[in-house]
XYZ file of C-alpha atoms in Angstrom:
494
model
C -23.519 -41.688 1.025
C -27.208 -39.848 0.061
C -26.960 -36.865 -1.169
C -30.503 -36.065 -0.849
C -32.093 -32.662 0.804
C -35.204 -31.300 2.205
C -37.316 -30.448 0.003
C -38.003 -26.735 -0.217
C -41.496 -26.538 0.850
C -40.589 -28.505 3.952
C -38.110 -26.121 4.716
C -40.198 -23.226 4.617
C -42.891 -24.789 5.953
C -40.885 -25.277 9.310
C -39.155 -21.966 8.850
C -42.563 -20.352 9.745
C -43.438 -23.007 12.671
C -40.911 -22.242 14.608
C -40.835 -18.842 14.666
C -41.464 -18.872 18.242
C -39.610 -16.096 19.192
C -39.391 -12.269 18.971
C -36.042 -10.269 19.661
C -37.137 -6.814 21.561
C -34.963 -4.268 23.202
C -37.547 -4.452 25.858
C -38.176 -7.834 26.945
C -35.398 -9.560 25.271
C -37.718 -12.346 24.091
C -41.848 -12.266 23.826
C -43.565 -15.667 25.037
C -47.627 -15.338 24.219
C -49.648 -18.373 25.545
C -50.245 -19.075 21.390
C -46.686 -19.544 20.723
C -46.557 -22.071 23.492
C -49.431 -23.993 22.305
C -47.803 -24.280 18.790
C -44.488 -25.389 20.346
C -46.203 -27.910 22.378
C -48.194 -29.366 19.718
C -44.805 -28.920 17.334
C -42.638 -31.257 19.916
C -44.986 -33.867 20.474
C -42.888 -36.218 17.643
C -40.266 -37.138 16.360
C -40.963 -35.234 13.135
C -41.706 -31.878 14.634
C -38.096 -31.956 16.075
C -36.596 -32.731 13.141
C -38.557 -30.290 11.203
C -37.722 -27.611 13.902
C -33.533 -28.551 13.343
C -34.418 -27.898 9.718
C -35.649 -24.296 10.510
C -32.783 -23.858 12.200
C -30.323 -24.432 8.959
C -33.013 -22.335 7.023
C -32.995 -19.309 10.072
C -28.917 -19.227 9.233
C -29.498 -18.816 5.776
C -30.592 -15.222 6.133
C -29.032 -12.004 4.520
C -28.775 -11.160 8.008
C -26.838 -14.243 8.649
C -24.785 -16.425 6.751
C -26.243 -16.222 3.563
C -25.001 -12.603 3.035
C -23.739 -10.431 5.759
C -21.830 -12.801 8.419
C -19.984 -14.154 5.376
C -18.844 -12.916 1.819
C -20.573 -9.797 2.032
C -20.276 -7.254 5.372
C -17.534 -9.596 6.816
C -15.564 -9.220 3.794
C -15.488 -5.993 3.282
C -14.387 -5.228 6.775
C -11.546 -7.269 5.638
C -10.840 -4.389 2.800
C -10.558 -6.984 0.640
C -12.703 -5.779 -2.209
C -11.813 -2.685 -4.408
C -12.695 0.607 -2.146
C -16.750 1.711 -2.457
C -17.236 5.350 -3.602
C -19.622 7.080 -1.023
C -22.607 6.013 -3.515
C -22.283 2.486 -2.151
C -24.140 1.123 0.246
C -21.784 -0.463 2.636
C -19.637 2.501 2.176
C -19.666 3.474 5.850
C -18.753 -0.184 7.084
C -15.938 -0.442 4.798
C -14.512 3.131 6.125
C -15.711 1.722 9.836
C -18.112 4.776 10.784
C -20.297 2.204 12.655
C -22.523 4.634 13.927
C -24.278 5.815 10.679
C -27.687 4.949 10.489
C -27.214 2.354 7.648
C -24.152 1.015 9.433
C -25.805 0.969 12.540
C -29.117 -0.801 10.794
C -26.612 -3.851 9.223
C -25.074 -4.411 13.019
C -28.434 -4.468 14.612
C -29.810 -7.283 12.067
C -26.942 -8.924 12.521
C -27.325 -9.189 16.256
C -31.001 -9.576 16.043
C -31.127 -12.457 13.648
C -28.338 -14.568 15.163
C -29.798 -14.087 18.850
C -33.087 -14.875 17.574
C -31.893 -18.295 15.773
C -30.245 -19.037 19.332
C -33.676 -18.488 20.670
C -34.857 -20.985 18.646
C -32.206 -23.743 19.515
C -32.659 -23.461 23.500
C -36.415 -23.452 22.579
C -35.408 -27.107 21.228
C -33.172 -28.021 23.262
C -35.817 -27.466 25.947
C -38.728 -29.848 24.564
C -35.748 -32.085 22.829
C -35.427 -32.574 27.082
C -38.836 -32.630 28.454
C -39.852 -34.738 25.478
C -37.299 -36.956 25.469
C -39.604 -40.207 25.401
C -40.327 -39.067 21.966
C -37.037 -39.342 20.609
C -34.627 -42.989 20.391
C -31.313 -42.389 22.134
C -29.719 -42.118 18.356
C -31.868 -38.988 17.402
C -31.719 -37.340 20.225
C -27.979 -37.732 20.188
C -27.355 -36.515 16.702
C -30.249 -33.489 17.198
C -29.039 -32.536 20.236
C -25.370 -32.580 19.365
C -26.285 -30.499 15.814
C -28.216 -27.982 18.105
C -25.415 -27.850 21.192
C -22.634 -27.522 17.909
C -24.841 -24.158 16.174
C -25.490 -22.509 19.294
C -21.659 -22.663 19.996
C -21.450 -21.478 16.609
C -23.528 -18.653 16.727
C -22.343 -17.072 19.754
C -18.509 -18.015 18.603
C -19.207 -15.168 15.573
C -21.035 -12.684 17.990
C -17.787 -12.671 20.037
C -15.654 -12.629 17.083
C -17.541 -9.613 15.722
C -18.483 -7.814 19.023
C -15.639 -9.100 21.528
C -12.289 -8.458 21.098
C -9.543 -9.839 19.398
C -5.366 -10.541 19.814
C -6.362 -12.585 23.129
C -3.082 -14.083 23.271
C -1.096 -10.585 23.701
C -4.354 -8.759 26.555
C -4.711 -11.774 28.736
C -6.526 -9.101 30.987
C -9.477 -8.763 29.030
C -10.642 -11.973 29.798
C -12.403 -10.796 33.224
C -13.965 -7.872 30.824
C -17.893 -9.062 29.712
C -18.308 -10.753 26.700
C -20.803 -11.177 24.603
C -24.302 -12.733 26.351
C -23.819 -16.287 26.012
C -27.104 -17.601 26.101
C -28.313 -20.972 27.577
C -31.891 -20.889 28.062
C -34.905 -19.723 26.204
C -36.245 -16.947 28.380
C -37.564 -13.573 28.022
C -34.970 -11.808 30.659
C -32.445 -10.412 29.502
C -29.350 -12.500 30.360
C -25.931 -11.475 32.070
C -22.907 -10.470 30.246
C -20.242 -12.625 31.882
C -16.619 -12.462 31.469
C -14.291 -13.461 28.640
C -13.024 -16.628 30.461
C -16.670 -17.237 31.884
C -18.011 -17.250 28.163
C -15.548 -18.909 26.815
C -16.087 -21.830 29.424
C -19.557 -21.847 28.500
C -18.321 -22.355 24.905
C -16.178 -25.335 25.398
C -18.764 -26.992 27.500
C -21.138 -26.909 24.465
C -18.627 -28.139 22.043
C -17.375 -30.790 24.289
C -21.104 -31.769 25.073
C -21.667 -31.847 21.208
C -18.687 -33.909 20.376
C -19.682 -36.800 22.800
C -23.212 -36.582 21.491
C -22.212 -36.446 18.178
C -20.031 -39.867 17.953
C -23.681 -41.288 16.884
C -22.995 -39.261 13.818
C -23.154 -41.083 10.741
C -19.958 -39.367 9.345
C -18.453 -40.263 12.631
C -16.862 -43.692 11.459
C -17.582 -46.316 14.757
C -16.618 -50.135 13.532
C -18.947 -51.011 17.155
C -21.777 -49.950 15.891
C -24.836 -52.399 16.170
C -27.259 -53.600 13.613
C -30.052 -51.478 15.552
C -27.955 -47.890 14.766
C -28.001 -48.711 10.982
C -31.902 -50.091 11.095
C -32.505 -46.505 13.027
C -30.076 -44.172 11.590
C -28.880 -45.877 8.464
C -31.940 -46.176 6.845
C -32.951 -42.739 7.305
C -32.613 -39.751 4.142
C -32.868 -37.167 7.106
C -29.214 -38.114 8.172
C -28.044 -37.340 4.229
C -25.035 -35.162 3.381
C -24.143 -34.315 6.669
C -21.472 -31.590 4.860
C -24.906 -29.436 5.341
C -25.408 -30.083 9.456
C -23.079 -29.629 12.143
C -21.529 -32.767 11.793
C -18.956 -34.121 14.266
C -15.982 -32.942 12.176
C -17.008 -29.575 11.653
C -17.706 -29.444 15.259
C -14.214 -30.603 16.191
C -12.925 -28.062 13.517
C -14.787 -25.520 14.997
C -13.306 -26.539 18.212
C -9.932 -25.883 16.698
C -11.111 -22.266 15.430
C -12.795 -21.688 19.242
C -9.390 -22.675 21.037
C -6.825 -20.967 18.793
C -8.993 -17.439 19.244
C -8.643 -18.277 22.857
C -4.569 -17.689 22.420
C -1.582 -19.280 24.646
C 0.576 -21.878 23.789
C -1.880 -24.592 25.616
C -5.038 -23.622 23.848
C -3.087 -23.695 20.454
C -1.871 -26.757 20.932
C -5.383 -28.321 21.795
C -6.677 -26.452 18.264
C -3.462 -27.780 16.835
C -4.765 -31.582 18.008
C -8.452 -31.043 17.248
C -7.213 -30.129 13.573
C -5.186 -32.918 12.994
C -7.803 -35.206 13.810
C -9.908 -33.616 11.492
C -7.376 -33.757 8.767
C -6.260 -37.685 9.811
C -9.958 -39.070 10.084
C -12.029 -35.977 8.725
C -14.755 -36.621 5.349
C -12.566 -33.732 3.608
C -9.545 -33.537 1.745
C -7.320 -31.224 -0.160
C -8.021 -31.513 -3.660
C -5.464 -32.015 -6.649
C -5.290 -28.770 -7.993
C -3.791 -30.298 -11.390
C -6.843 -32.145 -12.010
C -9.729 -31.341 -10.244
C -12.453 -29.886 -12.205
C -12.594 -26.297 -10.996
C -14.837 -24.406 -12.842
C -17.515 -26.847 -12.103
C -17.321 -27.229 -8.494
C -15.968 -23.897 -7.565
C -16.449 -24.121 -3.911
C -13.961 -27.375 -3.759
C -16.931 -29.444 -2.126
C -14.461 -32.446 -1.067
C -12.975 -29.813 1.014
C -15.842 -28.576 3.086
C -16.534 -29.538 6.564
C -19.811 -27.574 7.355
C -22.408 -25.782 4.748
C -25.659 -24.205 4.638
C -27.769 -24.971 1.418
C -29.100 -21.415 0.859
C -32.502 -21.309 -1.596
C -32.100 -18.678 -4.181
C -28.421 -18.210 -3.471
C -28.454 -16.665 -7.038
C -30.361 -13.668 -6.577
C -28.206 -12.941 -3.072
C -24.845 -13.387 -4.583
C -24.755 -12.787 -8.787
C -26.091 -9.659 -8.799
C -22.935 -8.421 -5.954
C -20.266 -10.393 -7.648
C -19.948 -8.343 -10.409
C -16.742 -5.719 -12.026
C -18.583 -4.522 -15.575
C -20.841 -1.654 -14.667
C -19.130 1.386 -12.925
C -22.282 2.552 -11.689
C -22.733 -0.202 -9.763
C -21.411 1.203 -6.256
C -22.304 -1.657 -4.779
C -20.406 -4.108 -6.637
C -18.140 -6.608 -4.812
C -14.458 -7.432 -6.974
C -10.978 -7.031 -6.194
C -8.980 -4.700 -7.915
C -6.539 -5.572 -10.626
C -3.616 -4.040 -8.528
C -4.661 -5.648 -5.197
C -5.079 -9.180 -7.378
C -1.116 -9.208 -8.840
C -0.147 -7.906 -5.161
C -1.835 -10.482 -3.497
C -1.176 -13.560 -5.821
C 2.739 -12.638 -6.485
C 1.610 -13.089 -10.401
C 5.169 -11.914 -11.417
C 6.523 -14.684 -10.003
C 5.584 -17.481 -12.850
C 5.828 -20.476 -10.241
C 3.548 -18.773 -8.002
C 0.795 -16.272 -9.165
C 0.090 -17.692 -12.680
C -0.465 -21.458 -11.672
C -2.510 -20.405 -8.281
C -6.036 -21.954 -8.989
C -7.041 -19.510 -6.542
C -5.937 -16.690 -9.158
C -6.420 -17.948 -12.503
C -9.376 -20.533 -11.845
C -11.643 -19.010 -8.931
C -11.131 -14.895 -10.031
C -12.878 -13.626 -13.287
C -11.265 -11.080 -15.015
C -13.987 -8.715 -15.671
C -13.677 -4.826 -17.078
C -13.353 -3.294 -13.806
C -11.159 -5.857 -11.736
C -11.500 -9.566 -10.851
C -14.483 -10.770 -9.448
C -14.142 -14.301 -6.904
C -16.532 -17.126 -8.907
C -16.656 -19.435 -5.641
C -20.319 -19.162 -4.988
C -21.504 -17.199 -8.498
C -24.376 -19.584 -9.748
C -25.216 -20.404 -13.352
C -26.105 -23.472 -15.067
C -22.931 -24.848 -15.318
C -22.644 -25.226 -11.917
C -22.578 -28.633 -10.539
C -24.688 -30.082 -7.952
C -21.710 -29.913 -5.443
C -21.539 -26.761 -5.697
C -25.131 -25.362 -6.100
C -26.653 -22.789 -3.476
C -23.775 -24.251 -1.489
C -22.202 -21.872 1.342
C -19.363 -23.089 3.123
C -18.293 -22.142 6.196
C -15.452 -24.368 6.990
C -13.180 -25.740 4.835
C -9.996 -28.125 5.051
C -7.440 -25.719 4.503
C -7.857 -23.842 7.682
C -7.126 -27.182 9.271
C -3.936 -27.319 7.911
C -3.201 -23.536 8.720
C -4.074 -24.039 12.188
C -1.673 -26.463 12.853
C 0.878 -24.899 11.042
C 0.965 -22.127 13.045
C 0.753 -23.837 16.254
C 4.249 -25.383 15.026
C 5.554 -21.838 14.104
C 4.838 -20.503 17.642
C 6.270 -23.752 18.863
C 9.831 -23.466 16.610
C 8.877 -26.285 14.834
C 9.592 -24.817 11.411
C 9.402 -28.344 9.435
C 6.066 -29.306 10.345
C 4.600 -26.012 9.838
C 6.627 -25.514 6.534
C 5.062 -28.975 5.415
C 1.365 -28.173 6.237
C 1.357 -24.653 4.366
C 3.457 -26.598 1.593
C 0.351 -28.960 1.318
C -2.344 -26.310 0.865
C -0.089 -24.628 -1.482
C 0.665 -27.463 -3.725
C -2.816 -28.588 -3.418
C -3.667 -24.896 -5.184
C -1.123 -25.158 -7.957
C 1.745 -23.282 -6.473
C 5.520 -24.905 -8.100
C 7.570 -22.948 -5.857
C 7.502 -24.527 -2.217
C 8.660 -22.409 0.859
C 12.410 -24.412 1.360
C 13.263 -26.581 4.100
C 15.463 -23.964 5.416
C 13.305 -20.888 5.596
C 13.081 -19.093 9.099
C 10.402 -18.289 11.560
C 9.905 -14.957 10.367
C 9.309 -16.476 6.214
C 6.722 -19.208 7.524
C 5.062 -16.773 9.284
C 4.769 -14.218 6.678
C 3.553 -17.334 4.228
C 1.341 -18.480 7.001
C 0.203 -14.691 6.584
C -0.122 -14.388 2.962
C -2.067 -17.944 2.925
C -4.887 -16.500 4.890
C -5.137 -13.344 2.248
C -4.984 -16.028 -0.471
C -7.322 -18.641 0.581
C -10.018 -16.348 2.459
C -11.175 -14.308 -0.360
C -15.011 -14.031 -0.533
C -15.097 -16.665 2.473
C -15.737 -14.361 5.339
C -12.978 -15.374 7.592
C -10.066 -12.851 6.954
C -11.309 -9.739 9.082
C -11.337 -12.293 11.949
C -7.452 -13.671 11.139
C -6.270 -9.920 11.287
C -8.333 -9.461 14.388
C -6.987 -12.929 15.690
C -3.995 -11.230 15.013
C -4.125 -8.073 15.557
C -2.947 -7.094 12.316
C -2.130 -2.768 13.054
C -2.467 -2.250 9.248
C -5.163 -4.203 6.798
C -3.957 -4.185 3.221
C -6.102 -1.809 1.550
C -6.451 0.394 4.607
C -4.518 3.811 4.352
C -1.038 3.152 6.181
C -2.122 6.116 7.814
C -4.981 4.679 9.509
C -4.015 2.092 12.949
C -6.168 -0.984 12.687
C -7.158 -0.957 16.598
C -10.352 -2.288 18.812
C -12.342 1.290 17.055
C -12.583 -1.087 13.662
C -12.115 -4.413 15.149
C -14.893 -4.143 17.878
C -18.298 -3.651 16.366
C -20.467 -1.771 19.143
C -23.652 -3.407 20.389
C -26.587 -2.341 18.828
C -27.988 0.722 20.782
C -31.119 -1.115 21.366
C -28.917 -3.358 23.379
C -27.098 -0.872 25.166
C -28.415 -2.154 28.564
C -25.689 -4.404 28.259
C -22.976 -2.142 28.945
């Protein structure tokens, strides 16, 4: 397959034409008769709605999105992951949870803003993409239509892991409590909070939409396809390294994410199912931790299911990523004691040959710092301003502990054994271990894999973990650090 991109200037060319929106506590969105005439003439071809896709993946790449604060950076260090900030720092007042600060405050409103705004911007598509639709063969507007249906599900997914609540599985009450807006159509009224299960419909209906439209996917292997698909599709570098779109894996994987938050037995076993697939037919694989190259590639690209390709990545990431200076508040590492903890490195067939711990930490002055997205110029093209945001092993993790929960210990003992041999580890977890040993390696997985990836906050969240690692024992992990409050611009929705 093509591994060719956008070029840059196209990207931020279409960045700034479709900026069609504006995110207001007021009005919720601002339409002006000169936006409208620019989205007109923008979705009069085919090229304007590709172009307009592209500003989507470009909108995402934010410091306000994924490109900083939705991933390794505020995400994380709700997680308590990284060594503690001094009050100097900062993040300093999101790591100790005092949301209502005005920095903390400030970092939660972006947040929101940006991610509501880039789902402004997809039903703004999805709109023309509609009342257009003689522009558009049945392939393209299948593939952009499934991409946009797949981020806006996405999107709101995070908003409700950040700002809805968490441990579904154990408060099956909350689901007639509102949710998160879930929003459909590009308007400037303010839209309804619905309920949990109402939202979470709305949810499944776009990723169920976006699978079926996303089976013209050129990652989505189809022996039936005719020669007309590969004259349209095949030929075109637009449809290149779909590891960077919403592709139909990631989608399904996502799926699998979306239905396991969801909790129950019957939603975990539909996750459990959507994973599989994606490990049994999926584009990604485990690596061979023996021989892959992993100081070139440090993201593991055959492992990721869904990227962004974020310009200057460098100048958001290296100078965070860093243990030497101690007057560097802001500085993002873990500490040496956390490190041994976390990677059992006195136990020689577990810590030491962890490629997690001895290839993808740096063992700086002050602690060790995670290398996964550092760039420098020996990093290869895999890897370069490459963000992931799903990866294989969480595949293999959800069905795992579907298995647990269903006292299947074997399966679920063989999946985490995968990921762990796949990463180095001798030692496997024995045949005969019992539930409450799988789960606590299910547990310590997560805290091993998810470092600088900007999924662990939501795992003890998911779980409802009552005391993060790194948090005083002191202090009850409850819905005052798991719930972020809506911004107070948007407090007309409570």
């Amino acid at each position: 397959m093509k591994t060719q991109r956008q070029p840059i200037v196209v990207v931020f060319l279409t960045a700034i034409m479709i900026m069609l929106t504006a995110f207001s506590c007021r009005d919720w969105l601002s339409v002006t008769p000169n936006s409208q005439i620019r989205a007109d003439e923008q979705f009069e071809s085919e090229s304007g709605f590709k172009n307009a896709l592209t500003g989507v993946y470009v909108g995402m790449t934010s410091t306000d999105s994924y490109a900083k604060d939705l991933s390794w950076n505020m995400v994380d260090i709700l997680s308590r992951q990284y060594a503690p900030f001094t009050s100097g720092a900062d993040y300093y007042d999101l790591q100790e949870y005092e949301y209502g600060t005005t920095f903390a405050a400030g970092r939660i409103d972006a947040v929101w803003q940006k991610s509501y705004n880039t789902i402004a911007d997809i039903n703004n598509i999805l709109e023309y993409l509609e009342e257009n639709r003689e522009v558009l063969d049945d392939y393209d507007h299948d593939i952009i239509k499934g991409e946009l249906l797949g981020l806006r599900a996405f999107l709101h997914f995070d908003l409700l892991r950040l700002f809805g609540y968490g441990n579904l599985e154990e408060r099956a009450g909350l689901m007639s409590e509102a949710a998160v807006p879930y929003v459909t159509d590009y308007s400037k009224e303010i839209p309804p909070r619905r309920s949990y299960e109402e939202t979470f419909r709305l949810l499944n209906e776009d990723l169920e939409e976006g699978l079926e439209l996303l089976q013209s996917d050129p990652i989505y292997e189809d022996p039936d396809r005719s020669d007309e698909y590969e004259n349209t599709i095949g030929e075109e570098d637009f449809y290149d390294n779909r590891k960077v779109r919403m592709n139909y894996y990631a989608l399904r994987a996502l799926q699998a994410r979306a239905l396991l938050w969801q909790g129950g037995m019957e939603h975990m076993n539909s996750a459990r199912r959507a994973a599989e697939e994606v490990i049994s037919d999926g584009p990604a694989e485990l690596i061979d931790g023996q021989t892959y190259d992993v100081g070139s590639d440090p993201i593991l690209s055959p492992e990721v299911l869904f990227s962004l390709d974020v310009n200057g990545f460098e100048d958001i990431v290296n100078p965070l990523l860093t243990a030497t200076d101690v007057t560097d508040y802001d500085a993002l590492y873990l500490s040496t004691e956390t490190t041994n903890e976390l990677y059992e490195t006195d136990n020689v067939n577990v810590g030491p040959p962890d490629i997690r711990y001895n290839s993808l930490l740096d063992d700086q002055s002050l602690g060790y710092v995670s290398v996964k997205l550092l760039q420098s110029d020996n990093t290869a093209i895999p890897s370069r301003n490459i963000l992931p945001l799903i990866k294989m092993p969480e595949m293999y993790y959800i069905a795992a502990e579907y298995y647990l929960n269903n006292g299947e210990l074997q399966p679920a003992i063989n999946y985490l054994n995968r990921v762990r041999t796949s990463r180095g580890i001798i030692e496997e977890i024995p045949d005969d271990a019992d539930a409450e040993t799988v789960e606590e390696e299910l547990y310590k997985e997560y805290r091993k894999e998810y470092v600088s990836e900007g999924q662990l906050f939501f795992f003890y969240k998911r779980w409802g973990v009552p005391s993060i690692p790194g948090l005083s024992e002191s202090v009850n992990a409850d819905d005052d650090i798991y719930v972020l409050p809506y911004p107070d611009s948007e407090s007309i929705f409570r």
